[in-house]
mmCIF file of C-alpha atoms in Angstrom:
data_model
loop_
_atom_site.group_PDB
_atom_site.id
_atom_site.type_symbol
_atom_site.label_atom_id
_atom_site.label_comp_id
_atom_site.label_asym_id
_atom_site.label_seq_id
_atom_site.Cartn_x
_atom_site.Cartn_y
_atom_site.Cartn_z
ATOM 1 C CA UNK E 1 213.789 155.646 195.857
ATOM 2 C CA UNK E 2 216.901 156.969 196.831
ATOM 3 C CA UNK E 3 220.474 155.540 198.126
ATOM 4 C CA UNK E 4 223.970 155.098 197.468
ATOM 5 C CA UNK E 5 223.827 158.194 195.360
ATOM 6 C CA UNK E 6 221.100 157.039 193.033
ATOM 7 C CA UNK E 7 217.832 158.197 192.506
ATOM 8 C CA UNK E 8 214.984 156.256 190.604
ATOM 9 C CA UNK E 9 211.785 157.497 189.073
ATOM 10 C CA UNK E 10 209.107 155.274 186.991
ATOM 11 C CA UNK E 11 209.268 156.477 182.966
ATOM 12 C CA UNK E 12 206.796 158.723 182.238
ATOM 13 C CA UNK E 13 206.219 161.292 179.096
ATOM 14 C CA UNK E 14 208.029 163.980 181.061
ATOM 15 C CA UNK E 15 211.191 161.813 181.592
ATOM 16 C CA UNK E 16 211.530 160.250 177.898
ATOM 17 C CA UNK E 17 214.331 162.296 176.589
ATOM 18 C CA UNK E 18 216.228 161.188 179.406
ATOM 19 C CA UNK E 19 215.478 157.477 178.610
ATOM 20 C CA UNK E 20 216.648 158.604 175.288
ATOM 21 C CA UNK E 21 220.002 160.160 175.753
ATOM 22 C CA UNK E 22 220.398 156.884 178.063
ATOM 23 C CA UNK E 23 219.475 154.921 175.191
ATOM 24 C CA UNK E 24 221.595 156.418 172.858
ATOM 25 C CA UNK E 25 221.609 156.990 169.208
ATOM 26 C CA UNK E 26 221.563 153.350 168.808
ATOM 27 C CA UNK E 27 218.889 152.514 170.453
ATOM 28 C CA UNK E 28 219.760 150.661 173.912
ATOM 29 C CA UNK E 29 221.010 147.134 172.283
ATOM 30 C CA UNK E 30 220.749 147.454 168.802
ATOM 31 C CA UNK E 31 217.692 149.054 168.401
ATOM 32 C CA UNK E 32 215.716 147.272 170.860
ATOM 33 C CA UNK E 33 214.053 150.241 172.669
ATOM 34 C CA UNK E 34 213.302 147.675 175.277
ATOM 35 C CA UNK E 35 211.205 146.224 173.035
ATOM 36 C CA UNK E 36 212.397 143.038 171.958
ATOM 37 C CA UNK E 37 210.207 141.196 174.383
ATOM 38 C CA UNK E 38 207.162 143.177 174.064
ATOM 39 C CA UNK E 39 206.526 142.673 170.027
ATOM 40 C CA UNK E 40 206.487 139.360 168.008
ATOM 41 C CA UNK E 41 209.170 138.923 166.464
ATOM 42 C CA UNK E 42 208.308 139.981 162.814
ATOM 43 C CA UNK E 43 206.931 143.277 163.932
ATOM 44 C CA UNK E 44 210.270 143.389 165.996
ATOM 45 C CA UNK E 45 212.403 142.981 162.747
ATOM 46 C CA UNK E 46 210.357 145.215 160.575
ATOM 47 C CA UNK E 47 209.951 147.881 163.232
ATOM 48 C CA UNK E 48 213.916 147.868 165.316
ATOM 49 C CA UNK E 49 215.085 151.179 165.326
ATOM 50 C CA UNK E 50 213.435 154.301 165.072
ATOM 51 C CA UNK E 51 210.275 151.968 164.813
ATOM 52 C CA UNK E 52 210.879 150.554 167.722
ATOM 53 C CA UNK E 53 211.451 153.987 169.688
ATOM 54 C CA UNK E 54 207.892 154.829 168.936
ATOM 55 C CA UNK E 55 206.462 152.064 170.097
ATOM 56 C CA UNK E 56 208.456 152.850 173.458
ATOM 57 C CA UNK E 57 207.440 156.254 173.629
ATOM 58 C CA UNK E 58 203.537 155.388 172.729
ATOM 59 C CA UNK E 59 203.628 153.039 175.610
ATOM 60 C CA UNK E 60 205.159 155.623 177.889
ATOM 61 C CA UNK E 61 202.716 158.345 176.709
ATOM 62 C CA UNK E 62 199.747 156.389 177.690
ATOM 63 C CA UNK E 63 200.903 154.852 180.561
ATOM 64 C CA UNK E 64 201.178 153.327 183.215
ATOM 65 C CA UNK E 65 204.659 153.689 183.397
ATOM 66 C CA UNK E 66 206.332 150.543 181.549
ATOM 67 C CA UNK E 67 209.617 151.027 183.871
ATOM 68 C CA UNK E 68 211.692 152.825 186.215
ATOM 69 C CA UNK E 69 215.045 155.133 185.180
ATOM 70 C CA UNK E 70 217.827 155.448 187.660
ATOM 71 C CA UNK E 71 219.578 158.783 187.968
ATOM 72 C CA UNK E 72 223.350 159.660 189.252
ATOM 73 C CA UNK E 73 222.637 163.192 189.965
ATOM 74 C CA UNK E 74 221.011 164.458 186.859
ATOM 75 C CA UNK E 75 222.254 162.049 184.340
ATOM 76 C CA UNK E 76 219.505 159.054 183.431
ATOM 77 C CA UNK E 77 222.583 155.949 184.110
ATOM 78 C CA UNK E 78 220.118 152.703 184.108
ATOM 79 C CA UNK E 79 216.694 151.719 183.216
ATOM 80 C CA UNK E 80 214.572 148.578 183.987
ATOM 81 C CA UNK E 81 211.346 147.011 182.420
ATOM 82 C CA UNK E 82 208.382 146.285 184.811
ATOM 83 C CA UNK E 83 205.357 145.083 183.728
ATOM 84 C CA UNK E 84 202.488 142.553 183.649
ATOM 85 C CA UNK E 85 204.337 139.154 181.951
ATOM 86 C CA UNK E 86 200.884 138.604 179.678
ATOM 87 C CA UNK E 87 202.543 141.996 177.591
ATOM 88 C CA UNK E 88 205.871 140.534 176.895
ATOM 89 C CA UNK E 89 205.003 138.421 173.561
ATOM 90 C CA UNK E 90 208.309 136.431 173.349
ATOM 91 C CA UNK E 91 207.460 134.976 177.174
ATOM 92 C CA UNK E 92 204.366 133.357 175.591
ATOM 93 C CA UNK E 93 206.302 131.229 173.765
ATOM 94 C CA UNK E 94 210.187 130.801 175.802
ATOM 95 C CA UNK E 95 210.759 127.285 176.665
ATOM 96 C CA UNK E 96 213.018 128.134 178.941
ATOM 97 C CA UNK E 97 211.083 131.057 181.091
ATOM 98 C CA UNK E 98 208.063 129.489 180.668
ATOM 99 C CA UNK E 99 205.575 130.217 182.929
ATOM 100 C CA UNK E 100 206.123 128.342 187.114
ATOM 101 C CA UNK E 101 202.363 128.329 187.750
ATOM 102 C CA UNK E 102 198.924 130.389 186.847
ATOM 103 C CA UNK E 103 199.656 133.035 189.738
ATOM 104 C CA UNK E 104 199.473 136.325 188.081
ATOM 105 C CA UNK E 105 203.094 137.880 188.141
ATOM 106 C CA UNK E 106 204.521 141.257 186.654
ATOM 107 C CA UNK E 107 207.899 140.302 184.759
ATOM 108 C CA UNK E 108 211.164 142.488 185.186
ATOM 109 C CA UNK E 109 212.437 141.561 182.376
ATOM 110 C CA UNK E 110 215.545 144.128 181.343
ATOM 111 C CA UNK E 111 217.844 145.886 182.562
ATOM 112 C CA UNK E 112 220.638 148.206 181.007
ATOM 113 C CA UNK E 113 223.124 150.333 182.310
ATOM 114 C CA UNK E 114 225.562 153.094 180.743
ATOM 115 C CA UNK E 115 228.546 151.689 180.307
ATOM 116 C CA UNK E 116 230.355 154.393 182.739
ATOM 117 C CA UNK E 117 228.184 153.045 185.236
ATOM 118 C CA UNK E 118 228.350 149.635 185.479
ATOM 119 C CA UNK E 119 229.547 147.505 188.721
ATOM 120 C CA UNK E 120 228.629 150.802 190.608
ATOM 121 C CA UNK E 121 224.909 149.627 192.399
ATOM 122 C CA UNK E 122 223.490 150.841 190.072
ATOM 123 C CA UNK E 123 221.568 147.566 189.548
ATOM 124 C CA UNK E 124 220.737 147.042 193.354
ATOM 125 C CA UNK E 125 218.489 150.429 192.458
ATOM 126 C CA UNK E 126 216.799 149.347 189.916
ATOM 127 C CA UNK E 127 215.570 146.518 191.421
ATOM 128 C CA UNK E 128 214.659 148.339 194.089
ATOM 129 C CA UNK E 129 212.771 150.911 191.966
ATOM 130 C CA UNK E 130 210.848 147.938 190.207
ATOM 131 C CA UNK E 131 209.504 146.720 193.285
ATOM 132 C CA UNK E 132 208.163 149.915 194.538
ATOM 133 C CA UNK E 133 206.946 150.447 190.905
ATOM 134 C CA UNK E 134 205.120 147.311 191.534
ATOM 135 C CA UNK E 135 203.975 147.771 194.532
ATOM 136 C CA UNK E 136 202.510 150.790 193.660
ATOM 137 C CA UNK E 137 200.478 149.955 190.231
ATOM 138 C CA UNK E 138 199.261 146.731 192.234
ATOM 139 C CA UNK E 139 201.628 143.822 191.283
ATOM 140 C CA UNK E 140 201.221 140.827 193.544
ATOM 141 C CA UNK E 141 204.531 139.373 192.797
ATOM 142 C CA UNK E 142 207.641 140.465 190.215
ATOM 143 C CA UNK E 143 209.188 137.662 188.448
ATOM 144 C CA UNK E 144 212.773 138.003 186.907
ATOM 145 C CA UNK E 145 215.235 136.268 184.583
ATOM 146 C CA UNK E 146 218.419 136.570 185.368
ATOM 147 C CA UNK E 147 221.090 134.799 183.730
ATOM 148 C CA UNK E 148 223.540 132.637 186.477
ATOM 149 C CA UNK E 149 226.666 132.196 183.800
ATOM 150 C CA UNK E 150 228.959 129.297 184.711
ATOM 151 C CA UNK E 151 232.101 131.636 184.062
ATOM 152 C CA UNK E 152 232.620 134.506 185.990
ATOM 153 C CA UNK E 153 233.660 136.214 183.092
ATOM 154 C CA UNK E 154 230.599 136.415 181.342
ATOM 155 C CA UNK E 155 230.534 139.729 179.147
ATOM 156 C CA UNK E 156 228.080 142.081 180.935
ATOM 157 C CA UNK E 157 226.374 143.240 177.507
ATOM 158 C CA UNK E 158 225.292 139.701 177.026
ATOM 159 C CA UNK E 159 223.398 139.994 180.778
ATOM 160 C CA UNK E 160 220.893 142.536 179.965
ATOM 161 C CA UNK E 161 218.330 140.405 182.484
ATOM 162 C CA UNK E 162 220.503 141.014 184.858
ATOM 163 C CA UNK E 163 222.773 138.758 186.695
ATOM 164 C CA UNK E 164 221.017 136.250 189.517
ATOM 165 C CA UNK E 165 223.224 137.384 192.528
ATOM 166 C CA UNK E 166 222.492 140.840 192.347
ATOM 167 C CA UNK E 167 218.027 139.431 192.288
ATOM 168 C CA UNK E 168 219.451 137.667 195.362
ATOM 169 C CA UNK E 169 220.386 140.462 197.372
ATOM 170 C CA UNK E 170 217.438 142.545 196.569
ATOM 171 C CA UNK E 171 215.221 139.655 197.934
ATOM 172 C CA UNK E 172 214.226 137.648 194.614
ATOM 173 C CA UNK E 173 214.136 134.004 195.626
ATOM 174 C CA UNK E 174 214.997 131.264 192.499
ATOM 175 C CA UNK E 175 211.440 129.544 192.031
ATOM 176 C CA UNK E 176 212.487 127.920 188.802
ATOM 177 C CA UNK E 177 215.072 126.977 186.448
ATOM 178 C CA UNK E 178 214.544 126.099 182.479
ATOM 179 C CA UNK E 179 218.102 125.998 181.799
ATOM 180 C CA UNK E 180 221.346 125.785 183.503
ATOM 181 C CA UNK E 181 222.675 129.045 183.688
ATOM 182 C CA UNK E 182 218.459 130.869 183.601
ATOM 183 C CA UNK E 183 216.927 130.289 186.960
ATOM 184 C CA UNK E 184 212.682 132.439 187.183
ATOM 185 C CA UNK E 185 213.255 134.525 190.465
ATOM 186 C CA UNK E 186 210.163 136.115 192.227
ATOM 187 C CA UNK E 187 209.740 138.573 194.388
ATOM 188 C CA UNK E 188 206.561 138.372 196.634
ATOM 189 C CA UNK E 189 205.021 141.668 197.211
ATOM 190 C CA UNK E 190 201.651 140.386 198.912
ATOM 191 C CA UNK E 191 202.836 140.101 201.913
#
C-alpha cells in the first residue's frame, strides 16, 4: 500500500530489524514489544523487555505476519498489530472490549508511531495496511479499539489504540461501546 508518501509492508523475518530500530532500545512502550495484549499478564511481567522482544520476533519468524510496518522512504515510522482477537489474552478477559457477538473478527489492536512522525497520516496508512493485511490472510471483519477522549488534549502516548476519528475515516464503523471514551469499531471485509 502506498500514498501520501508512505509505504506499508506486513512484518516478516526479513523486515524485523526495522521493527526494531522503530521500536527502539526501549522496547516500543516500555518494553511491550507489542506484546502486552498477546501474553497473560504474569508471563508479561516476568518476560517485558528483552523477553518480550523474543516472543515478537518468534511470532514473526513463524508467521503469518502478526502486523504491518509503515515506511517514510526507507525509515520503518509506524507499526500496527493485526491479528485473530482469540490470540490477544488480555481481550479474553476486558470488560470493557469484551466481545459484540460470536462473529469471528481479527483485532487491530495497536498502533505506534515515531514520535517525528506523528499527526503526519501516518495512521490513515496503517489502517489501511491492516485491512489489506486482512484481507489477504482471510479475515472476515477487523475489529478496533480506539480510545474517543473527552478532551482534545489527550496525550498521544496514552492512545496507542489509536484515536476513533482517524478508524472513522478509514471506514471502521462504532459497533460497540464498554466505556465512555472506548467505543469496538469494525471494519467489514466480506463484502
Amino acid at each position: 500500500m502506498s500514498g501520501s508518501g508512505l509505504q506499508t509492508f506486513p512484518l516478516t523475518a526479513e523486515r524485523f530489524a526495522d521493527f526494531e530500530r522503530l521500536m527502539g532500545p526501549k522496547g516500543g512502550y516500555g518494553g511491550c514489544w507489542c506484546m502486552l495484549w498477546r501474553l497473560g499478564k504474569g508471563t508479561y511481567d516476568e518476560l517485558r523487555g528483552e523477553g518480550t522482544r523474543a516472543a515478537m520476533e518468534d511470532l514473526v519468524r513463524t508467521g503469518p505476519p502478526p502486523g504491518v510496518l509503515a515506511y517514510d522512504g526507507e525509515t520503518p515510522v509506524g507499526w500496527v498489530s493485526v491479528a485473530p482477537r482469540e490470540v490477544f489474552v488480555r481481550l479474553r478477559t476486558s470488560r470493557v472490549l469484551k466481545p459484540v457477538d460470536a462473529r469471528p473478527v481479527w483485532s487491530v489492536s495497536c498502533l505506534y508511531i515515531a514520535r517525528s512522525h506523528r499527526r503526519k497520516g501516518v495512521s490513515a496508512a496503517l489502517l489501511a495496511g491492516a485491512i489489506e493485511l486482512g484481507r489477504e490472510l482471510g479475515a472476515e471483519c477487523l475489529e478496533g479499539y480506539p480510545v474517543a477522549p473527552e478532551k482534545s488534549s489527550y496525550p498521544v502516548s496514552y492512545a496507542w489504540t489509536g484515536f476513533r476519528e482517524n478508524f472513522l475515516r478509514a471506514g471502521f464503523k462504532e459497533v460497540a461501546r464498554g466505556s465512555p471514551t472506548r467505543p469496538i469499531m469494525r471494519y467489514d471485509l466480506a463484502d
